[in-house]
Amino acid sequence: GSLASSVQLSGPDTRIITDSSAGVPGDITVNADTATITNGAAIAAGSSSSAGPAGKVTVTADSVVISAEGQIFSRSFAQN
């Protein structure tokens, strides 16, 4: 994939997300020299409405800054 010089996510409504209520959430890949996730921003694969296993989250960067409730996660929930 392409390499960004900088990826900056800031604020609780700023998200890179994959989700699916009818299947498996996709994978997320971020390639950057610098990745900053702050002030409640998130990179997330899967949620409580996702069916099946969560996708993979891959962040490749020379510098990663996560602060002030920033998040990177992958999650799945049991389905009936």
Short mmCIF file of C-alpha atoms in Angstrom, two decimals:
data_model
loop_
_atom_site.label_atom_id
_atom_site.label_comp_id
_atom_site.label_asym_id
_atom_site.label_seq_id
_atom_site.Cartn_x
_atom_site.Cartn_y
_atom_site.Cartn_z
CA GLY A 1 0.00 0.00 0.00
CA SER A 2 0.84 3.66 -0.11
CA LEU A 3 2.83 5.42 2.62
CA ALA A 4 1.43 8.67 4.06
CA SER A 5 3.84 11.10 5.66
CA SER A 6 1.37 11.69 8.51
CA VAL A 7 -1.97 10.30 9.73
CA GLN A 8 -3.61 12.42 12.44
CA LEU A 9 -6.90 11.52 14.09
CA SER A 10 -8.21 13.81 16.84
CA GLY A 11 -11.64 13.98 18.49
CA PRO A 12 -14.27 11.46 19.62
CA ASP A 13 -16.07 11.51 16.26
CA THR A 14 -12.86 10.88 14.29
CA ARG A 15 -12.54 7.19 13.49
CA ILE A 16 -11.29 4.67 10.98
CA ILE A 17 -13.71 1.78 11.49
CA THR A 18 -14.81 -1.50 9.93
CA ASP A 19 -18.02 -3.09 11.13
CA SER A 20 -20.57 -5.58 9.86
CA SER A 21 -23.80 -6.85 11.34
CA ALA A 22 -24.14 -9.37 8.50
CA GLY A 23 -20.62 -10.74 8.22
CA VAL A 24 -17.00 -10.39 9.24
CA PRO A 25 -15.61 -6.83 9.61
CA GLY A 26 -12.75 -6.03 7.26
CA ASP A 27 -9.10 -5.45 8.08
CA ILE A 28 -7.57 -1.99 8.56
CA THR A 29 -4.03 -1.12 7.50
CA VAL A 30 -2.37 2.26 8.16
CA ASN A 31 1.09 2.96 6.68
CA ALA A 32 2.63 6.30 7.66
CA ASP A 33 5.83 7.93 8.80
CA THR A 34 3.89 9.29 11.81
CA ALA A 35 0.50 8.18 13.20
CA THR A 36 -1.20 10.25 15.92
CA ILE A 37 -4.46 9.16 17.58
CA THR A 38 -5.63 11.53 20.30
CA ASN A 39 -8.59 13.14 22.09
CA GLY A 40 -10.87 10.09 21.87
CA ALA A 41 -10.18 9.26 18.21
CA ALA A 42 -10.00 5.57 17.28
CA ILE A 43 -8.93 2.99 14.74
CA ALA A 44 -11.22 -0.01 15.28
CA ALA A 45 -12.15 -3.31 13.63
CA GLY A 46 -15.41 -4.73 14.92
CA SER A 47 -18.07 -3.62 17.40
CA SER A 48 -20.84 -5.08 19.54
CA SER A 49 -22.98 -5.44 16.39
CA SER A 50 -20.31 -7.33 14.40
CA ALA A 51 -21.01 -10.93 13.47
CA GLY A 52 -18.11 -13.33 13.81
CA PRO A 53 -14.44 -12.62 14.48
CA ALA A 54 -13.10 -9.06 14.28
CA GLY A 55 -10.82 -7.89 11.51
CA LYS A 56 -7.10 -7.21 11.92
CA VAL A 57 -5.72 -3.74 12.67
CA THR A 58 -2.18 -3.13 11.40
CA VAL A 59 -0.38 0.18 11.98
CA THR A 60 3.10 0.49 10.49
CA ALA A 61 4.86 3.76 11.32
CA ASP A 62 8.22 5.12 12.44
CA SER A 63 6.41 7.03 15.20
CA VAL A 64 3.03 6.25 16.82
CA VAL A 65 1.51 8.63 19.38
CA ILE A 66 -1.62 7.57 21.27
CA SER A 67 -2.78 10.00 23.95
CA ALA A 68 -5.81 11.56 25.65
CA GLU A 69 -8.09 8.51 25.28
CA GLY A 70 -7.02 7.69 21.71
CA GLN A 71 -7.51 4.01 20.87
CA ILE A 72 -6.47 1.26 18.45
CA PHE A 73 -8.41 -1.98 18.87
CA SER A 74 -9.98 -5.05 17.33
CA ARG A 75 -12.88 -6.76 19.07
CA SER A 76 -15.52 -9.38 18.57
CA PHE A 77 -18.57 -10.47 20.53
CA ALA A 78 -20.25 -13.83 20.89
CA GLN A 79 -23.23 -14.25 18.62
CA ASN A 80 -26.18 -16.61 19.21
#
